[in-house]
């Protein structure tokens, strides 16, 4: 690892982690055994931890909550809580924009999802939607009028149009589309991103971008990689993420997070010595 990067790591006071395919395999749910050690050792060194995810707070699985991160930057920065459940920041999409988006989706012949702070609903349920959303939120109900009951922080497309799909001009100056799946994109406020959310936490703590390290793998991490003092891409990251990263680590399954942090001098392997039963052992010990 580059010596200058190791030196920069001495300034780090908070580390943010993406969830899917960074801390946890999005398809199998696998979390490396080294991850609890990472959070424990960072905590012992006085380094704060945070989650920075496109997921809602209701989509943060129990295994991740058990790691006891200090902050949850969710819904691509639109809703942020600390570990005590206190809201640090929230930004809802205007109801008129939600309604216009739904009208546009219907005109385009595509399905949609509506995401509140603590729940989300689908316009309908199809095999294509289930393939995209079930690994993240396996039990979402159908309610195409969810926006009439709850504030909306984020929306989804469900379609097979890929990069040919674009928001209409009347919405593109207020909302933007961030593709996260072959058949789905997040629709977020144009100024909204994980970076915006992390910046709110950094300001709340009185820190600077140079004090921030981030781990991620997807396109919704691009702005965050620009913002943070040190950005680390997982081994399976999108090529655009790898190009922006200060360091590319191994894959999740290869203990990429621990390996990178060990290289930065921020965690160490824990030594486990065998326990000896003195009464049954002969000779010197």
Tab-separated table of C-alpha atoms in Angstrom:
chain	number	residue	atom	x	y	z
A	1	UNK	CA	0.000	0.000	0.000
A	2	UNK	CA	1.206	3.506	-0.846
A	3	UNK	CA	2.962	5.201	2.091
A	4	UNK	CA	1.191	8.512	1.394
A	5	UNK	CA	-2.171	6.751	1.655
A	6	UNK	CA	-1.182	5.173	4.970
A	7	UNK	CA	-0.227	8.645	6.197
A	8	UNK	CA	-3.587	10.076	5.100
A	9	UNK	CA	-5.302	7.282	7.039
A	10	UNK	CA	-3.939	8.743	10.288
A	11	UNK	CA	-6.488	11.575	9.878
A	12	UNK	CA	-9.500	9.256	9.620
A	13	UNK	CA	-12.079	9.710	12.397
A	14	UNK	CA	-15.108	8.017	10.821
A	15	UNK	CA	-15.517	5.135	8.333
A	16	UNK	CA	-18.694	4.635	6.290
A	17	UNK	CA	-19.603	1.312	4.711
A	18	UNK	CA	-22.056	0.429	1.966
A	19	UNK	CA	-24.099	-2.681	2.817
A	20	UNK	CA	-24.783	-4.693	-0.324
A	21	UNK	CA	-21.720	-6.495	-1.672
A	22	UNK	CA	-19.513	-4.445	0.633
A	23	UNK	CA	-20.432	-5.581	4.151
A	24	UNK	CA	-22.883	-8.267	3.063
A	25	UNK	CA	-23.410	-10.391	-0.043
A	26	UNK	CA	-26.691	-9.129	-1.493
A	27	UNK	CA	-27.664	-12.545	-2.864
A	28	UNK	CA	-26.632	-14.951	-0.094
A	29	UNK	CA	-26.590	-12.717	2.986
A	30	UNK	CA	-23.012	-13.791	3.756
A	31	UNK	CA	-21.089	-11.479	6.109
A	32	UNK	CA	-17.389	-12.283	6.718
A	33	UNK	CA	-16.524	-13.308	10.272
A	34	UNK	CA	-13.943	-10.504	10.302
A	35	UNK	CA	-16.573	-7.737	10.057
A	36	UNK	CA	-17.569	-7.686	13.775
A	37	UNK	CA	-13.850	-7.510	14.586
A	38	UNK	CA	-13.494	-4.500	12.275
A	39	UNK	CA	-16.279	-2.581	14.025
A	40	UNK	CA	-15.026	-3.592	17.484
A	41	UNK	CA	-11.441	-2.514	16.827
A	42	UNK	CA	-12.413	0.772	15.184
A	43	UNK	CA	-14.616	1.532	18.186
A	44	UNK	CA	-11.745	0.741	20.572
A	45	UNK	CA	-9.518	3.155	18.650
A	46	UNK	CA	-12.111	5.931	18.945
A	47	UNK	CA	-12.980	5.818	15.236
A	48	UNK	CA	-16.687	6.223	14.505
A	49	UNK	CA	-18.530	3.996	12.023
A	50	UNK	CA	-21.490	4.545	9.757
A	51	UNK	CA	-23.651	2.847	7.164
A	52	UNK	CA	-24.124	4.649	3.837
A	53	UNK	CA	-26.717	2.773	1.810
A	54	UNK	CA	-29.434	3.108	-0.772
A	55	UNK	CA	-31.511	0.941	1.569
A	56	UNK	CA	-34.078	2.447	3.899
A	57	UNK	CA	-33.537	2.190	7.645
A	58	UNK	CA	-36.171	-0.561	7.605
A	59	UNK	CA	-33.987	-2.516	5.166
A	60	UNK	CA	-30.920	-2.605	7.412
A	61	UNK	CA	-30.790	-6.276	8.373
A	62	UNK	CA	-30.345	-7.313	12.046
A	63	UNK	CA	-26.799	-8.609	11.464
A	64	UNK	CA	-25.729	-5.112	10.365
A	65	UNK	CA	-27.529	-3.419	13.269
A	66	UNK	CA	-25.728	-5.787	15.662
A	67	UNK	CA	-22.451	-4.212	14.543
A	68	UNK	CA	-23.661	-1.046	16.356
A	69	UNK	CA	-22.661	1.584	13.789
A	70	UNK	CA	-22.854	5.157	15.061
A	71	UNK	CA	-24.784	6.540	12.074
A	72	UNK	CA	-27.178	5.275	9.402
A	73	UNK	CA	-27.131	7.300	6.170
A	74	UNK	CA	-30.021	5.681	4.312
A	75	UNK	CA	-32.049	6.168	1.127
A	76	UNK	CA	-29.002	7.623	-0.636
A	77	UNK	CA	-28.642	10.377	1.941
A	78	UNK	CA	-32.306	11.363	2.235
A	79	UNK	CA	-32.843	9.984	5.758
A	80	UNK	CA	-30.221	9.831	8.514
A	81	UNK	CA	-30.422	8.513	12.068
A	82	UNK	CA	-27.798	8.077	14.764
A	83	UNK	CA	-27.436	4.898	16.825
A	84	UNK	CA	-30.006	6.182	19.333
A	85	UNK	CA	-32.633	6.630	16.611
A	86	UNK	CA	-32.428	10.424	16.608
A	87	UNK	CA	-33.006	11.974	13.182
A	88	UNK	CA	-29.948	13.904	11.982
A	89	UNK	CA	-31.379	14.891	8.598
A	90	UNK	CA	-34.304	14.124	6.300
A	91	UNK	CA	-35.356	15.322	2.867
A	92	UNK	CA	-38.703	14.371	1.346
A	93	UNK	CA	-39.683	14.624	-2.310
A	94	UNK	CA	-42.452	17.145	-2.984
A	95	UNK	CA	-45.836	15.440	-3.306
A	96	UNK	CA	-46.488	17.181	-6.622
A	97	UNK	CA	-43.252	15.715	-7.996
A	98	UNK	CA	-44.196	12.244	-6.742
A	99	UNK	CA	-47.568	12.520	-8.470
A	100	UNK	CA	-45.969	13.733	-11.706
A	101	UNK	CA	-43.480	10.855	-11.570
A	102	UNK	CA	-46.286	8.317	-11.168
A	103	UNK	CA	-48.146	9.819	-14.136
A	104	UNK	CA	-45.000	9.668	-16.241
A	105	UNK	CA	-44.336	6.038	-15.225
A	106	UNK	CA	-47.838	5.075	-16.297
A	107	UNK	CA	-47.379	6.858	-19.645
A	108	UNK	CA	-44.085	5.021	-20.169
A	109	UNK	CA	-45.750	1.711	-19.335
A	110	UNK	CA	-43.337	0.967	-16.472
A	111	UNK	CA	-43.950	-0.011	-12.865
A	112	UNK	CA	-42.728	1.913	-9.835
A	113	UNK	CA	-42.016	1.784	-6.127
A	114	UNK	CA	-42.515	4.419	-3.426
A	115	UNK	CA	-40.187	4.624	-0.436
A	116	UNK	CA	-41.015	6.254	2.890
A	117	UNK	CA	-38.708	6.678	5.867
A	118	UNK	CA	-39.702	3.354	7.454
A	119	UNK	CA	-41.588	1.440	4.755
A	120	UNK	CA	-41.927	1.058	0.984
A	121	UNK	CA	-44.647	-0.145	-1.406
A	122	UNK	CA	-44.842	-1.395	-4.981
A	123	UNK	CA	-47.203	-0.391	-7.776
A	124	UNK	CA	-47.716	-4.091	-8.540
A	125	UNK	CA	-45.891	-7.414	-8.173
A	126	UNK	CA	-44.283	-9.200	-11.146
A	127	UNK	CA	-41.453	-11.705	-11.544
A	128	UNK	CA	-39.187	-8.939	-12.833
A	129	UNK	CA	-39.910	-6.751	-9.803
A	130	UNK	CA	-39.399	-9.657	-7.417
A	131	UNK	CA	-36.054	-10.513	-8.997
A	132	UNK	CA	-34.837	-6.951	-8.485
A	133	UNK	CA	-36.271	-6.046	-5.090
A	134	UNK	CA	-36.549	-9.293	-3.104
A	135	UNK	CA	-32.829	-9.579	-2.247
A	136	UNK	CA	-33.122	-6.162	-0.575
A	137	UNK	CA	-36.742	-6.071	0.633
A	138	UNK	CA	-38.302	-9.556	0.382
A	139	UNK	CA	-41.801	-8.803	1.705
A	140	UNK	CA	-42.974	-5.485	0.268
A	141	UNK	CA	-46.710	-5.044	-0.218
A	142	UNK	CA	-48.489	-3.521	-3.198
A	143	UNK	CA	-49.944	-0.032	-2.672
A	144	UNK	CA	-49.763	2.259	-5.719
A	145	UNK	CA	-51.217	5.121	-3.641
A	146	UNK	CA	-48.743	4.917	-0.756
A	147	UNK	CA	-47.758	8.554	-1.354
A	148	UNK	CA	-51.212	9.670	-0.250
A	149	UNK	CA	-50.514	8.289	3.251
A	150	UNK	CA	-46.776	8.836	3.803
A	151	UNK	CA	-43.998	11.255	2.858
A	152	UNK	CA	-41.820	9.880	0.069
A	153	UNK	CA	-38.017	10.076	0.179
A	154	UNK	CA	-37.126	7.981	-2.867
A	155	UNK	CA	-38.818	6.143	-5.730
A	156	UNK	CA	-37.951	3.231	-8.014
A	157	UNK	CA	-38.426	2.318	-11.640
A	158	UNK	CA	-39.051	-1.292	-12.619
A	159	UNK	CA	-38.480	-1.868	-16.333
A	160	UNK	CA	-36.284	-3.423	-18.989
A	161	UNK	CA	-35.330	-0.185	-20.765
A	162	UNK	CA	-31.904	0.271	-19.183
A	163	UNK	CA	-29.999	3.404	-20.152
A	164	UNK	CA	-32.617	4.278	-22.793
A	165	UNK	CA	-34.950	5.447	-20.019
A	166	UNK	CA	-34.802	9.133	-19.067
A	167	UNK	CA	-36.919	11.324	-16.837
A	168	UNK	CA	-39.001	13.978	-18.603
A	169	UNK	CA	-37.627	17.531	-18.739
A	170	UNK	CA	-40.264	18.678	-16.263
A	171	UNK	CA	-38.738	16.388	-13.603
A	172	UNK	CA	-35.073	16.184	-14.602
A	173	UNK	CA	-34.242	19.519	-12.972
A	174	UNK	CA	-35.572	18.237	-9.615
A	175	UNK	CA	-34.991	14.478	-9.652
A	176	UNK	CA	-32.337	12.154	-11.040
A	177	UNK	CA	-32.128	8.485	-11.902
A	178	UNK	CA	-29.401	6.222	-10.459
A	179	UNK	CA	-29.396	2.690	-11.835
A	180	UNK	CA	-28.704	0.002	-9.245
A	181	UNK	CA	-30.105	-3.071	-11.019
A	182	UNK	CA	-30.590	-4.272	-14.571
A	183	UNK	CA	-34.330	-3.727	-14.117
A	184	UNK	CA	-34.469	-0.877	-11.604
A	185	UNK	CA	-33.225	2.630	-10.841
A	186	UNK	CA	-33.485	4.822	-7.763
A	187	UNK	CA	-35.241	8.133	-8.314
A	188	UNK	CA	-33.749	10.629	-5.865
A	189	UNK	CA	-33.674	14.427	-5.411
A	190	UNK	CA	-31.197	15.941	-7.858
A	191	UNK	CA	-29.024	17.160	-5.002
A	192	UNK	CA	-29.429	13.923	-3.064
A	193	UNK	CA	-26.686	11.314	-2.756
A	194	UNK	CA	-24.825	9.279	-0.180
A	195	UNK	CA	-22.228	12.058	-0.269
A	196	UNK	CA	-24.839	14.665	0.692
A	197	UNK	CA	-25.928	12.497	3.613
A	198	UNK	CA	-22.406	11.768	4.813
A	199	UNK	CA	-21.637	15.490	4.568
A	200	UNK	CA	-24.548	16.187	6.955
A	201	UNK	CA	-23.065	13.755	9.492
A	202	UNK	CA	-19.585	15.235	9.071
A	203	UNK	CA	-20.951	18.748	9.658
A	204	UNK	CA	-22.932	17.467	12.663
A	205	UNK	CA	-19.685	16.124	14.155
A	206	UNK	CA	-17.594	19.168	13.277
A	207	UNK	CA	-15.259	17.111	11.088
A	208	UNK	CA	-13.864	17.555	7.561
A	209	UNK	CA	-13.937	15.349	4.427
A	210	UNK	CA	-10.270	14.495	5.103
A	211	UNK	CA	-11.455	12.720	8.271
A	212	UNK	CA	-13.720	10.361	6.287
A	213	UNK	CA	-12.999	6.943	4.787
A	214	UNK	CA	-15.609	5.131	2.702
A	215	UNK	CA	-16.031	1.593	1.348
A	216	UNK	CA	-18.351	0.889	-1.584
A	217	UNK	CA	-18.874	-0.921	-4.865
A	218	UNK	CA	-21.772	0.601	-6.840
A	219	UNK	CA	-22.613	3.607	-8.982
A	220	UNK	CA	-24.514	5.254	-6.126
A	221	UNK	CA	-21.125	5.553	-4.373
A	222	UNK	CA	-19.561	7.774	-7.067
A	223	UNK	CA	-20.220	11.133	-5.382
A	224	UNK	CA	-19.196	9.675	-2.035
A	225	UNK	CA	-15.846	8.610	-3.477
A	226	UNK	CA	-15.316	12.193	-4.679
A	227	UNK	CA	-16.178	13.580	-1.236
A	228	UNK	CA	-14.264	11.341	1.164
A	229	UNK	CA	-10.638	11.761	2.174
A	230	UNK	CA	-9.995	8.097	1.358
A	231	UNK	CA	-12.223	5.909	-0.825
A	232	UNK	CA	-11.873	2.120	-1.027
A	233	UNK	CA	-13.505	0.061	-3.793
A	234	UNK	CA	-14.368	-3.581	-3.239
A	235	UNK	CA	-12.826	-6.109	-5.601
A	236	UNK	CA	-16.061	-6.674	-7.560
A	237	UNK	CA	-16.852	-2.946	-7.893
A	238	UNK	CA	-18.198	-1.275	-11.021
A	239	UNK	CA	-15.330	-0.090	-13.241
A	240	UNK	CA	-16.310	3.565	-12.738
A	241	UNK	CA	-15.960	3.106	-8.985
A	242	UNK	CA	-12.558	1.459	-9.331
A	243	UNK	CA	-11.359	4.409	-11.441
A	244	UNK	CA	-12.306	6.881	-8.687
A	245	UNK	CA	-11.037	4.831	-5.751
A	246	UNK	CA	-7.902	5.711	-3.816
A	247	UNK	CA	-7.458	1.992	-3.154
A	248	UNK	CA	-8.967	-1.204	-4.580
A	249	UNK	CA	-9.207	-4.014	-2.045
A	250	UNK	CA	-10.128	-7.690	-2.292
A	251	UNK	CA	-13.694	-8.953	-2.563
A	252	UNK	CA	-16.118	-9.240	0.337
A	253	UNK	CA	-15.585	-13.010	0.462
A	254	UNK	CA	-11.803	-12.487	0.587
A	255	UNK	CA	-12.080	-10.236	3.681
A	256	UNK	CA	-11.497	-7.141	1.550
A	257	UNK	CA	-12.560	-4.698	4.268
A	258	UNK	CA	-10.322	-6.162	6.970
A	259	UNK	CA	-7.434	-6.506	4.515
A	260	UNK	CA	-7.627	-2.834	3.505
A	261	UNK	CA	-7.979	-1.523	7.061
A	262	UNK	CA	-5.083	-3.710	8.183
A	263	UNK	CA	-2.995	-2.203	5.399
A	264	UNK	CA	-3.948	1.280	6.609
A	265	UNK	CA	-2.857	0.300	10.115
A	266	UNK	CA	-6.377	0.734	11.506
A	267	UNK	CA	-7.058	-2.893	12.573
A	268	UNK	CA	-4.905	-5.867	13.536
A	269	UNK	CA	-5.374	-9.609	13.439
A	270	UNK	CA	-6.456	-10.903	16.820
A	271	UNK	CA	-4.223	-13.612	18.272
A	272	UNK	CA	-6.017	-16.524	19.907
A	273	UNK	CA	-3.828	-18.641	22.163
A	274	UNK	CA	-4.944	-22.208	23.026
A	275	UNK	CA	-6.151	-22.648	26.584
A	276	UNK	CA	-4.016	-25.033	28.636
A	277	UNK	CA	-5.419	-27.197	31.420
A	278	UNK	CA	-2.517	-26.932	33.867
A	279	UNK	CA	-3.654	-29.912	35.973
A	280	UNK	CA	-3.418	-32.374	33.055
A	281	UNK	CA	-0.238	-31.146	31.366
A	282	UNK	CA	3.106	-32.713	32.297
A	283	UNK	CA	6.414	-30.925	32.011
A	284	UNK	CA	7.164	-27.197	31.681
A	285	UNK	CA	4.573	-24.866	30.176
